[in-house]
mmCIF file of C-alpha atoms in Angstrom:
data_model
loop_
_atom_site.group_PDB
_atom_site.id
_atom_site.type_symbol
_atom_site.label_atom_id
_atom_site.label_comp_id
_atom_site.label_asym_id
_atom_site.label_seq_id
_atom_site.Cartn_x
_atom_site.Cartn_y
_atom_site.Cartn_z
ATOM 1 C CA MET A 178 -83.310 79.733 21.144
ATOM 2 C CA ASN A 179 -80.046 79.916 23.759
ATOM 3 C CA PRO A 180 -80.835 82.063 26.187
ATOM 4 C CA LYS A 181 -76.912 82.284 26.980
ATOM 5 C CA LYS A 182 -74.811 84.871 25.795
ATOM 6 C CA GLN A 183 -73.000 83.620 22.999
ATOM 7 C CA VAL A 184 -69.265 83.672 22.781
ATOM 8 C CA LEU A 185 -67.963 81.583 19.735
ATOM 9 C CA ALA A 186 -69.989 81.392 16.546
ATOM 10 C CA VAL A 187 -67.991 79.027 13.743
ATOM 11 C CA LYS A 188 -70.194 79.603 10.306
ATOM 12 C CA ASP A 189 -68.746 77.326 7.060
ATOM 13 C CA LEU A 190 -65.092 77.761 7.983
ATOM 14 C CA SER A 191 -63.116 75.266 5.746
ATOM 15 C CA VAL A 192 -59.336 74.845 5.639
ATOM 16 C CA GLU A 193 -56.631 73.701 3.582
ATOM 17 C CA TYR A 194 -53.767 71.802 3.741
ATOM 18 C CA ARG A 195 -53.125 71.334 -0.280
ATOM 19 C CA GLN A 196 -56.882 69.187 0.017
ATOM 20 C CA LYS A 197 -59.178 70.587 2.168
ATOM 21 C CA VAL A 198 -59.701 69.568 5.901
ATOM 22 C CA LEU A 199 -62.597 71.345 7.311
ATOM 23 C CA ARG A 200 -66.002 71.654 5.218
ATOM 24 C CA GLN A 201 -68.280 74.827 6.023
ATOM 25 C CA ILE A 202 -67.956 73.686 9.836
ATOM 26 C CA SER A 203 -70.217 75.689 11.990
ATOM 27 C CA PHE A 204 -71.309 75.643 15.359
ATOM 28 C CA GLU A 205 -71.798 78.307 18.440
ATOM 29 C CA VAL A 206 -70.700 78.089 22.019
ATOM 30 C CA TYR A 207 -72.554 80.008 24.694
ATOM 31 C CA LYS A 208 -70.925 81.262 28.415
ATOM 32 C CA GLY A 209 -70.565 78.466 30.645
ATOM 33 C CA GLU A 210 -71.210 75.828 27.887
ATOM 34 C CA ILE A 211 -68.827 73.365 27.154
ATOM 35 C CA LEU A 212 -68.749 71.761 23.772
ATOM 36 C CA GLY A 213 -67.089 68.819 23.006
ATOM 37 C CA LEU A 214 -66.003 68.338 19.718
ATOM 38 C CA VAL A 215 -65.463 64.019 19.247
ATOM 39 C CA GLY A 216 -63.922 62.313 16.274
ATOM 40 C CA GLU A 217 -61.211 60.273 15.238
ATOM 41 C CA SER A 218 -57.812 60.619 14.065
ATOM 42 C CA GLY A 219 -57.045 62.736 11.193
ATOM 43 C CA SER A 220 -60.697 64.003 11.115
ATOM 44 C CA GLY A 221 -59.837 67.588 11.003
ATOM 45 C CA LYS A 222 -60.566 68.718 14.390
ATOM 46 C CA SER A 223 -57.440 70.235 16.185
ATOM 47 C CA SER A 224 -57.401 72.213 12.451
ATOM 48 C CA LEU A 225 -60.417 73.509 13.689
ATOM 49 C CA ILE A 226 -58.557 74.439 17.107
ATOM 50 C CA ARG A 227 -55.789 76.281 15.224
ATOM 51 C CA ALA A 228 -57.788 77.695 12.884
ATOM 52 C CA VAL A 229 -59.834 79.460 15.325
ATOM 53 C CA THR A 230 -56.661 80.970 17.187
ATOM 54 C CA GLY A 231 -55.201 82.074 13.734
ATOM 55 C CA LEU A 232 -52.292 79.355 14.287
ATOM 56 C CA LEU A 233 -52.541 76.969 11.768
ATOM 57 C CA ASN A 234 -49.512 74.905 10.359
ATOM 58 C CA GLU A 235 -47.668 75.730 7.782
ATOM 59 C CA GLY A 236 -49.476 75.860 3.934
ATOM 60 C CA GLY A 237 -52.757 76.104 6.303
ATOM 61 C CA LYS A 238 -55.310 78.056 5.105
ATOM 62 C CA VAL A 239 -58.513 79.368 5.884
ATOM 63 C CA THR A 240 -60.681 79.279 2.666
ATOM 64 C CA GLU A 241 -64.335 80.125 3.700
ATOM 65 C CA GLY A 242 -66.500 81.462 6.851
ATOM 66 C CA GLU A 243 -66.344 83.146 9.730
ATOM 67 C CA VAL A 244 -65.311 83.019 13.057
ATOM 68 C CA LEU A 245 -66.877 85.518 15.762
ATOM 69 C CA PHE A 246 -66.047 85.906 19.026
ATOM 70 C CA HIS A 247 -68.365 88.059 20.894
ATOM 71 C CA GLY A 248 -69.692 88.954 17.592
ATOM 72 C CA THR A 249 -67.097 90.400 16.202
ATOM 73 C CA GLU A 250 -64.600 88.603 13.166
ATOM 74 C CA ILE A 251 -61.371 87.632 13.797
ATOM 75 C CA LEU A 252 -60.150 86.220 11.245
ATOM 76 C CA GLY A 253 -57.754 88.508 9.510
ATOM 77 C CA LEU A 254 -57.205 90.277 12.175
ATOM 78 C CA GLN A 255 -53.705 92.146 12.565
ATOM 79 C CA LYS A 256 -51.136 89.992 14.392
ATOM 80 C CA ASP A 257 -50.620 92.477 17.533
ATOM 81 C CA LYS A 258 -54.810 92.914 17.764
ATOM 82 C CA LEU A 259 -55.328 88.816 18.018
ATOM 83 C CA ARG A 260 -52.085 88.355 19.833
ATOM 84 C CA SER A 261 -53.991 90.292 22.290
ATOM 85 C CA ILE A 262 -57.033 88.038 22.042
ATOM 86 C CA ARG A 263 -54.903 85.185 22.809
ATOM 87 C CA GLY A 264 -54.413 84.385 25.842
ATOM 88 C CA ASN A 265 -56.193 87.312 27.435
ATOM 89 C CA GLU A 266 -59.663 86.690 26.111
ATOM 90 C CA ILE A 267 -59.070 83.406 24.104
ATOM 91 C CA ALA A 268 -57.396 80.400 26.139
ATOM 92 C CA THR A 269 -56.075 77.190 24.853
ATOM 93 C CA VAL A 270 -54.429 74.219 25.787
ATOM 94 C CA PHE A 271 -52.680 72.015 24.408
ATOM 95 C CA GLN A 272 -52.201 68.137 24.047
ATOM 96 C CA ASN A 273 -48.678 67.819 26.130
ATOM 97 C CA PRO A 274 -48.142 70.203 28.901
ATOM 98 C CA ALA A 275 -44.513 69.113 28.602
ATOM 99 C CA GLY A 276 -44.667 71.385 25.484
ATOM 100 C CA PHE A 277 -46.367 73.939 26.721
ATOM 101 C CA LEU A 278 -44.108 74.435 30.107
ATOM 102 C CA ASN A 279 -40.556 75.624 29.737
ATOM 103 C CA PRO A 280 -38.221 72.905 31.497
ATOM 104 C CA THR A 281 -36.025 75.152 32.511
ATOM 105 C CA ARG A 282 -38.856 77.767 34.726
ATOM 106 C CA LYS A 283 -40.214 77.236 37.605
ATOM 107 C CA ILE A 284 -43.955 77.793 37.221
ATOM 108 C CA ARG A 285 -43.589 81.004 39.015
ATOM 109 C CA LYS A 286 -41.941 82.603 35.920
ATOM 110 C CA HIS A 287 -44.821 81.264 33.473
ATOM 111 C CA PHE A 288 -47.272 82.825 35.418
ATOM 112 C CA ILE A 289 -45.575 85.974 36.350
ATOM 113 C CA GLU A 290 -44.568 86.379 32.176
ATOM 114 C CA THR A 291 -48.498 85.274 30.999
ATOM 115 C CA VAL A 292 -50.074 88.109 32.837
ATOM 116 C CA ARG A 293 -47.073 90.899 32.731
ATOM 117 C CA SER A 294 -47.582 90.325 28.864
ATOM 118 C CA HIS A 295 -51.120 91.362 28.775
ATOM 119 C CA GLU A 296 -51.389 93.753 31.695
ATOM 120 C CA LYS A 297 -48.828 96.312 33.666
ATOM 121 C CA THR A 298 -49.052 94.641 37.352
ATOM 122 C CA SER A 299 -46.483 93.698 39.747
ATOM 123 C CA LYS A 300 -44.628 90.631 40.336
ATOM 124 C CA ILE A 301 -46.483 89.917 43.669
ATOM 125 C CA ASP A 302 -50.121 90.388 41.887
ATOM 126 C CA ALA A 303 -49.400 88.228 39.000
ATOM 127 C CA CYS A 304 -48.255 85.183 41.847
ATOM 128 C CA SER A 305 -51.339 86.146 44.008
ATOM 129 C CA ARG A 306 -53.665 85.914 40.624
ATOM 130 C CA ALA A 307 -52.093 82.390 40.636
ATOM 131 C CA LEU A 308 -52.798 81.240 43.756
ATOM 132 C CA SER A 309 -56.351 82.459 43.650
ATOM 133 C CA ILE A 310 -56.692 80.459 39.998
ATOM 134 C CA PHE A 311 -55.133 77.040 41.764
ATOM 135 C CA GLU A 312 -58.279 77.706 44.627
ATOM 136 C CA LYS A 313 -61.110 77.968 42.452
ATOM 137 C CA LEU A 314 -59.400 74.735 40.833
ATOM 138 C CA ASP A 315 -59.142 73.367 44.145
ATOM 139 C CA LEU A 316 -55.029 72.550 43.388
ATOM 140 C CA LYS A 317 -53.522 72.188 46.727
ATOM 141 C CA ASP A 318 -50.291 73.443 48.180
ATOM 142 C CA GLY A 319 -50.170 76.606 45.883
ATOM 143 C CA LYS A 320 -46.808 77.663 46.830
ATOM 144 C CA ARG A 321 -45.099 74.537 46.503
ATOM 145 C CA ILE A 322 -46.503 74.771 43.319
ATOM 146 C CA LEU A 323 -45.307 77.844 42.062
ATOM 147 C CA ASP A 324 -41.782 77.102 43.143
ATOM 148 C CA SER A 325 -41.260 73.626 41.276
ATOM 149 C CA TYR A 326 -39.988 73.483 37.870
ATOM 150 C CA PRO A 327 -42.021 71.368 35.418
ATOM 151 C CA PHE A 328 -39.820 68.434 35.710
ATOM 152 C CA GLU A 329 -40.522 67.808 39.543
ATOM 153 C CA LEU A 330 -44.454 67.528 38.924
ATOM 154 C CA SER A 331 -46.126 65.029 37.473
ATOM 155 C CA GLY A 332 -47.576 64.686 33.590
ATOM 156 C CA GLY A 333 -51.115 64.897 35.318
ATOM 157 C CA MET A 334 -50.482 67.958 38.110
ATOM 158 C CA ASN A 335 -48.296 70.123 34.333
ATOM 159 C CA GLN A 336 -51.461 69.242 32.549
ATOM 160 C CA ARG A 337 -53.875 71.187 35.786
ATOM 161 C CA VAL A 338 -50.944 73.800 35.670
ATOM 162 C CA ALA A 339 -51.765 74.522 32.187
ATOM 163 C CA ILE A 340 -55.174 74.633 32.689
ATOM 164 C CA ALA A 341 -54.201 77.031 35.407
ATOM 165 C CA LEU A 342 -52.078 79.027 33.541
ATOM 166 C CA SER A 343 -54.505 79.429 30.099
ATOM 167 C CA MET A 344 -56.888 80.782 32.324
ATOM 168 C CA VAL A 345 -55.173 82.989 35.160
ATOM 169 C CA LEU A 346 -56.140 86.348 32.940
ATOM 170 C CA GLU A 347 -59.711 84.165 33.765
ATOM 171 C CA PRO A 348 -60.356 84.664 29.527
ATOM 172 C CA ASP A 349 -63.906 84.108 27.949
ATOM 173 C CA LEU A 350 -63.272 80.390 25.912
ATOM 174 C CA LEU A 351 -61.004 77.844 26.540
ATOM 175 C CA LEU A 352 -60.402 75.842 23.671
ATOM 176 C CA ALA A 353 -58.828 72.796 24.577
ATOM 177 C CA ASP A 354 -57.089 70.445 22.338
ATOM 178 C CA GLU A 355 -56.761 66.384 23.717
ATOM 179 C CA PRO A 356 -56.289 67.615 26.569
ATOM 180 C CA THR A 357 -56.492 64.430 28.556
ATOM 181 C CA SER A 358 -55.003 61.891 26.178
ATOM 182 C CA ALA A 359 -51.468 61.568 27.828
ATOM 183 C CA LEU A 360 -52.906 60.737 31.135
ATOM 184 C CA ASP A 361 -54.166 57.764 32.946
ATOM 185 C CA LEU A 362 -57.449 57.665 33.689
ATOM 186 C CA THR A 363 -57.867 58.759 37.357
ATOM 187 C CA ILE A 364 -55.970 61.982 35.940
ATOM 188 C CA GLN A 365 -58.245 62.804 33.168
ATOM 189 C CA ASP A 366 -61.374 62.412 35.718
ATOM 190 C CA GLN A 367 -59.183 65.078 37.793
ATOM 191 C CA VAL A 368 -58.567 67.116 34.836
ATOM 192 C CA ILE A 369 -62.380 66.476 33.889
ATOM 193 C CA ASP A 370 -63.194 68.113 37.223
ATOM 194 C CA GLU A 371 -61.113 71.061 36.567
ATOM 195 C CA PHE A 372 -63.263 72.007 33.372
ATOM 196 C CA LEU A 373 -66.792 71.474 35.196
ATOM 197 C CA ARG A 374 -64.976 74.135 37.963
ATOM 198 C CA LEU A 375 -64.426 76.858 35.154
ATOM 199 C CA ARG A 376 -67.921 76.534 33.887
ATOM 200 C CA ASP A 377 -69.788 76.666 37.010
ATOM 201 C CA VAL A 378 -67.133 78.985 38.998
ATOM 202 C CA LEU A 379 -66.124 81.385 36.225
ATOM 203 C CA GLY A 380 -68.781 80.975 33.888
ATOM 204 C CA THR A 381 -66.255 80.247 30.838
ATOM 205 C CA ALA A 382 -67.338 78.350 27.760
ATOM 206 C CA ILE A 383 -64.982 75.425 26.804
ATOM 207 C CA VAL A 384 -64.783 73.448 23.652
ATOM 208 C CA ILE A 385 -62.870 70.543 24.616
ATOM 209 C CA VAL A 386 -61.417 68.239 20.797
ATOM 210 C CA THR A 387 -61.154 64.902 22.089
ATOM 211 C CA HIS A 388 -61.799 61.144 20.057
ATOM 212 C CA ASN A 389 -62.776 59.433 23.814
ATOM 213 C CA MET A 390 -66.365 58.910 24.133
ATOM 214 C CA GLY A 391 -65.765 58.409 28.069
ATOM 215 C CA VAL A 392 -64.455 62.941 28.147
ATOM 216 C CA VAL A 393 -67.909 63.638 26.457
ATOM 217 C CA ALA A 394 -70.026 61.823 28.229
ATOM 218 C CA LYS A 395 -68.667 63.530 31.382
ATOM 219 C CA ALA A 396 -67.652 66.941 30.706
ATOM 220 C CA ALA A 397 -69.821 68.151 27.637
ATOM 221 C CA ASP A 398 -73.398 69.536 28.057
ATOM 222 C CA ARG A 399 -73.666 69.493 23.854
ATOM 223 C CA VAL A 400 -71.697 67.635 21.401
ATOM 224 C CA GLY A 401 -69.806 67.329 17.795
ATOM 225 C CA VAL A 402 -68.951 64.528 16.080
ATOM 226 C CA VAL A 403 -66.362 65.165 12.986
ATOM 227 C CA TYR A 404 -65.871 62.881 10.761
ATOM 228 C CA ASP A 405 -63.654 63.572 7.799
ATOM 229 C CA GLY A 406 -63.624 67.469 7.967
ATOM 230 C CA GLU A 407 -67.717 67.901 8.192
ATOM 231 C CA ILE A 408 -69.736 67.879 11.779
ATOM 232 C CA VAL A 409 -71.800 65.284 10.885
ATOM 233 C CA GLU A 410 -74.292 65.422 14.306
ATOM 234 C CA ILE A 411 -74.739 67.879 16.752
ATOM 235 C CA GLY A 412 -76.795 68.631 19.581
ATOM 236 C CA ASP A 413 -77.563 67.944 23.437
ATOM 237 C CA ALA A 414 -75.106 65.615 25.028
ATOM 238 C CA ASN A 415 -77.042 63.610 26.619
ATOM 239 C CA LYS A 416 -79.510 62.745 23.619
ATOM 240 C CA ILE A 417 -76.420 62.363 21.620
ATOM 241 C CA LEU A 418 -74.948 59.973 24.031
ATOM 242 C CA LYS A 419 -78.478 58.090 24.111
ATOM 243 C CA ASP A 420 -79.999 57.717 21.121
ATOM 244 C CA PRO A 421 -77.950 58.748 18.187
ATOM 245 C CA LEU A 422 -78.859 59.361 14.918
ATOM 246 C CA HIS A 423 -76.034 59.237 11.728
ATOM 247 C CA PRO A 424 -74.053 56.151 11.331
ATOM 248 C CA TYR A 425 -70.794 57.082 12.323
ATOM 249 C CA THR A 426 -71.710 58.348 15.823
ATOM 250 C CA ILE A 427 -73.930 55.304 16.490
ATOM 251 C CA GLY A 428 -70.906 53.390 15.486
ATOM 252 C CA LEU A 429 -68.795 55.330 17.408
ATOM 253 C CA MET A 430 -71.319 55.045 20.935
ATOM 254 C CA ASP A 431 -71.239 50.969 19.439
ATOM 255 C CA SER A 432 -67.665 50.758 20.115
ATOM 256 C CA VAL A 433 -67.017 52.266 23.654
ATOM 257 C CA PRO A 434 -67.439 48.813 26.152
ATOM 258 C CA THR A 435 -69.902 49.169 28.971
ATOM 259 C CA TYR A 436 -72.128 47.215 31.205
ATOM 260 C CA LYS A 437 -75.006 46.930 29.195
ATOM 261 C CA ASN A 438 -72.844 46.592 25.750
ATOM 262 C CA LYS A 439 -70.278 43.949 26.846
ATOM 263 C CA LYS A 440 -69.735 42.994 23.085
ATOM 264 C CA ILE A 441 -68.494 46.327 21.379
ATOM 265 C CA LYS A 442 -68.696 46.631 17.548
ATOM 266 C CA SER A 443 -66.132 47.877 15.085
ATOM 267 C CA ILE A 444 -66.731 50.679 12.903
ATOM 268 C CA PRO A 445 -65.651 49.486 9.014
ATOM 269 C CA LEU A 446 -62.989 50.198 7.682
ATOM 270 C CA LYS A 447 -63.276 52.064 4.036
ATOM 271 C CA ASN A 448 -64.714 49.397 1.379
ATOM 272 C CA ASP A 449 -62.020 48.712 -1.295
ATOM 273 C CA ASP A 450 -64.770 47.123 -3.503
ATOM 274 C CA VAL A 451 -66.382 50.769 -4.110
ATOM 275 C CA LYS A 452 -64.315 52.685 -6.685
ATOM 276 C CA ARG A 453 -67.302 55.626 -7.572
ATOM 277 C CA PRO A 454 -65.841 59.201 -6.605
ATOM 278 C CA VAL A 455 -67.945 60.440 -3.707
ATOM 279 C CA GLU A 456 -70.129 63.352 -4.444
ATOM 280 C CA GLY A 457 -72.859 62.824 -1.291
ATOM 281 C CA CYS A 458 -71.766 61.259 2.029
ATOM 282 C CA ARG A 459 -68.212 61.378 3.313
ATOM 283 C CA PHE A 460 -69.256 58.546 5.850
ATOM 284 C CA ALA A 461 -70.356 56.672 2.679
ATOM 285 C CA PRO A 462 -67.759 53.755 1.992
ATOM 286 C CA ARG A 463 -67.953 52.772 5.185
ATOM 287 C CA CYS A 464 -71.313 53.122 6.302
ATOM 288 C CA THR A 465 -73.371 49.758 6.303
ATOM 289 C CA TYR A 466 -76.811 51.717 5.229
ATOM 290 C CA ALA A 467 -75.162 53.852 2.379
ATOM 291 C CA SER A 468 -77.574 53.711 -1.026
ATOM 292 C CA GLU A 469 -76.743 54.559 -4.420
ATOM 293 C CA ARG A 470 -78.588 58.344 -3.288
ATOM 294 C CA CYS A 471 -75.930 58.449 -0.281
ATOM 295 C CA PHE A 472 -72.824 58.786 -2.343
ATOM 296 C CA LYS A 473 -74.514 61.578 -4.967
ATOM 297 C CA GLU A 474 -76.606 63.671 -2.855
ATOM 298 C CA LYS A 475 -75.049 66.681 -0.905
ATOM 299 C CA GLN A 476 -75.804 65.933 2.590
ATOM 300 C CA ILE A 477 -77.126 68.486 4.816
ATOM 301 C CA LEU A 478 -76.961 68.949 8.237
ATOM 302 C CA ARG A 479 -80.510 69.079 9.391
ATOM 303 C CA LYS A 480 -82.452 69.606 12.352
ATOM 304 C CA ASN A 481 -84.303 66.092 13.681
ATOM 305 C CA GLN A 482 -85.249 67.081 16.724
ATOM 306 C CA GLU A 483 -85.023 70.259 19.337
ATOM 307 C CA ASP A 484 -81.113 70.460 19.496
ATOM 308 C CA HIS A 485 -79.646 68.152 17.953
ATOM 309 C CA TYR A 486 -79.154 68.118 13.984
ATOM 310 C CA CYS A 487 -78.005 65.206 11.883
ATOM 311 C CA ARG A 488 -76.470 65.069 8.068
ATOM 312 C CA CYS A 489 -78.071 62.249 7.119
ATOM 313 C CA MET A 490 -80.993 61.901 4.551
ATOM 314 C CA ARG A 491 -82.205 58.196 5.313
ATOM 315 C CA VAL A 492 -81.733 59.507 9.438
ATOM 316 C CA GLU A 493 -85.471 58.485 9.586
ATOM 317 C CA GLU A 494 -85.799 54.187 8.312
ATOM 318 C CA ILE A 495 -81.683 54.164 10.269
ATOM 319 C CA ASN A 496 -83.375 54.752 13.203
ATOM 320 C CA VAL A 497 -86.435 52.962 12.921
ATOM 321 C CA ASN A 498 -84.800 49.581 12.214
ATOM 322 C CA LYS A 499 -81.337 50.208 14.523
#
């Protein structure tokens, strides 16, 4: 049992856009913890973030499940109540800071509007709080940043400013949707450092959605692997990265080049020879280990080790022979 304070609990969450994109997703995030959700494009990771914050795109709807924030159900809250929680207690950082920051307004104006939309305070106090969060995130020359327009800053700096803007009210939960995908490797490291500082200095609970296993390896305390709308493996980051159990996770790790693994392997595409409907494992048509049972029987997220769960009925025999 995790002794830390639970901040977010998602229970059996399903989302549809004409067809299901999330299927009974469940996980928890605790104070001072970073959970990395990793998976390929189209797996439903971004829809998960939007469902939690009540920002699903047009046509999307939650069909079942709960989202508990500090033990309180937030799905179905009235818009004004949900709006007061977003930004103030739950903050979101999106992939492209250019769509997050208004290019016609100085950074100072962004912070003033964000703080004063939730609290009655002066412009001077809002700017002071901006400088304080800059300092905590080790952003140098804060006054110059406040007096800059977004187009006067680099893409990496804009992303770091977007993180600071999301954290200026010191929310308990930060949701980051592909925050490093548009950045080069050096700037990615800087952005990851910001998340680690938030975790260590403020005790922020953070969910990072990414397709980059390198980001997960550097930032996450726990990892959830998402495939076709389901979590197929979740647990301690070191355990999963060093000894993955699910065939999809094994494939992800084999496709990452390392000093030891110079011959990378790609995950097979869907087998066109497989015409049968999949009632069981969603990964079965691409899995080299799949048996007839895998196609027919529903897979359950089972506990295999301490804080390590896997959605695969053949996990023991696969991992003996891998």
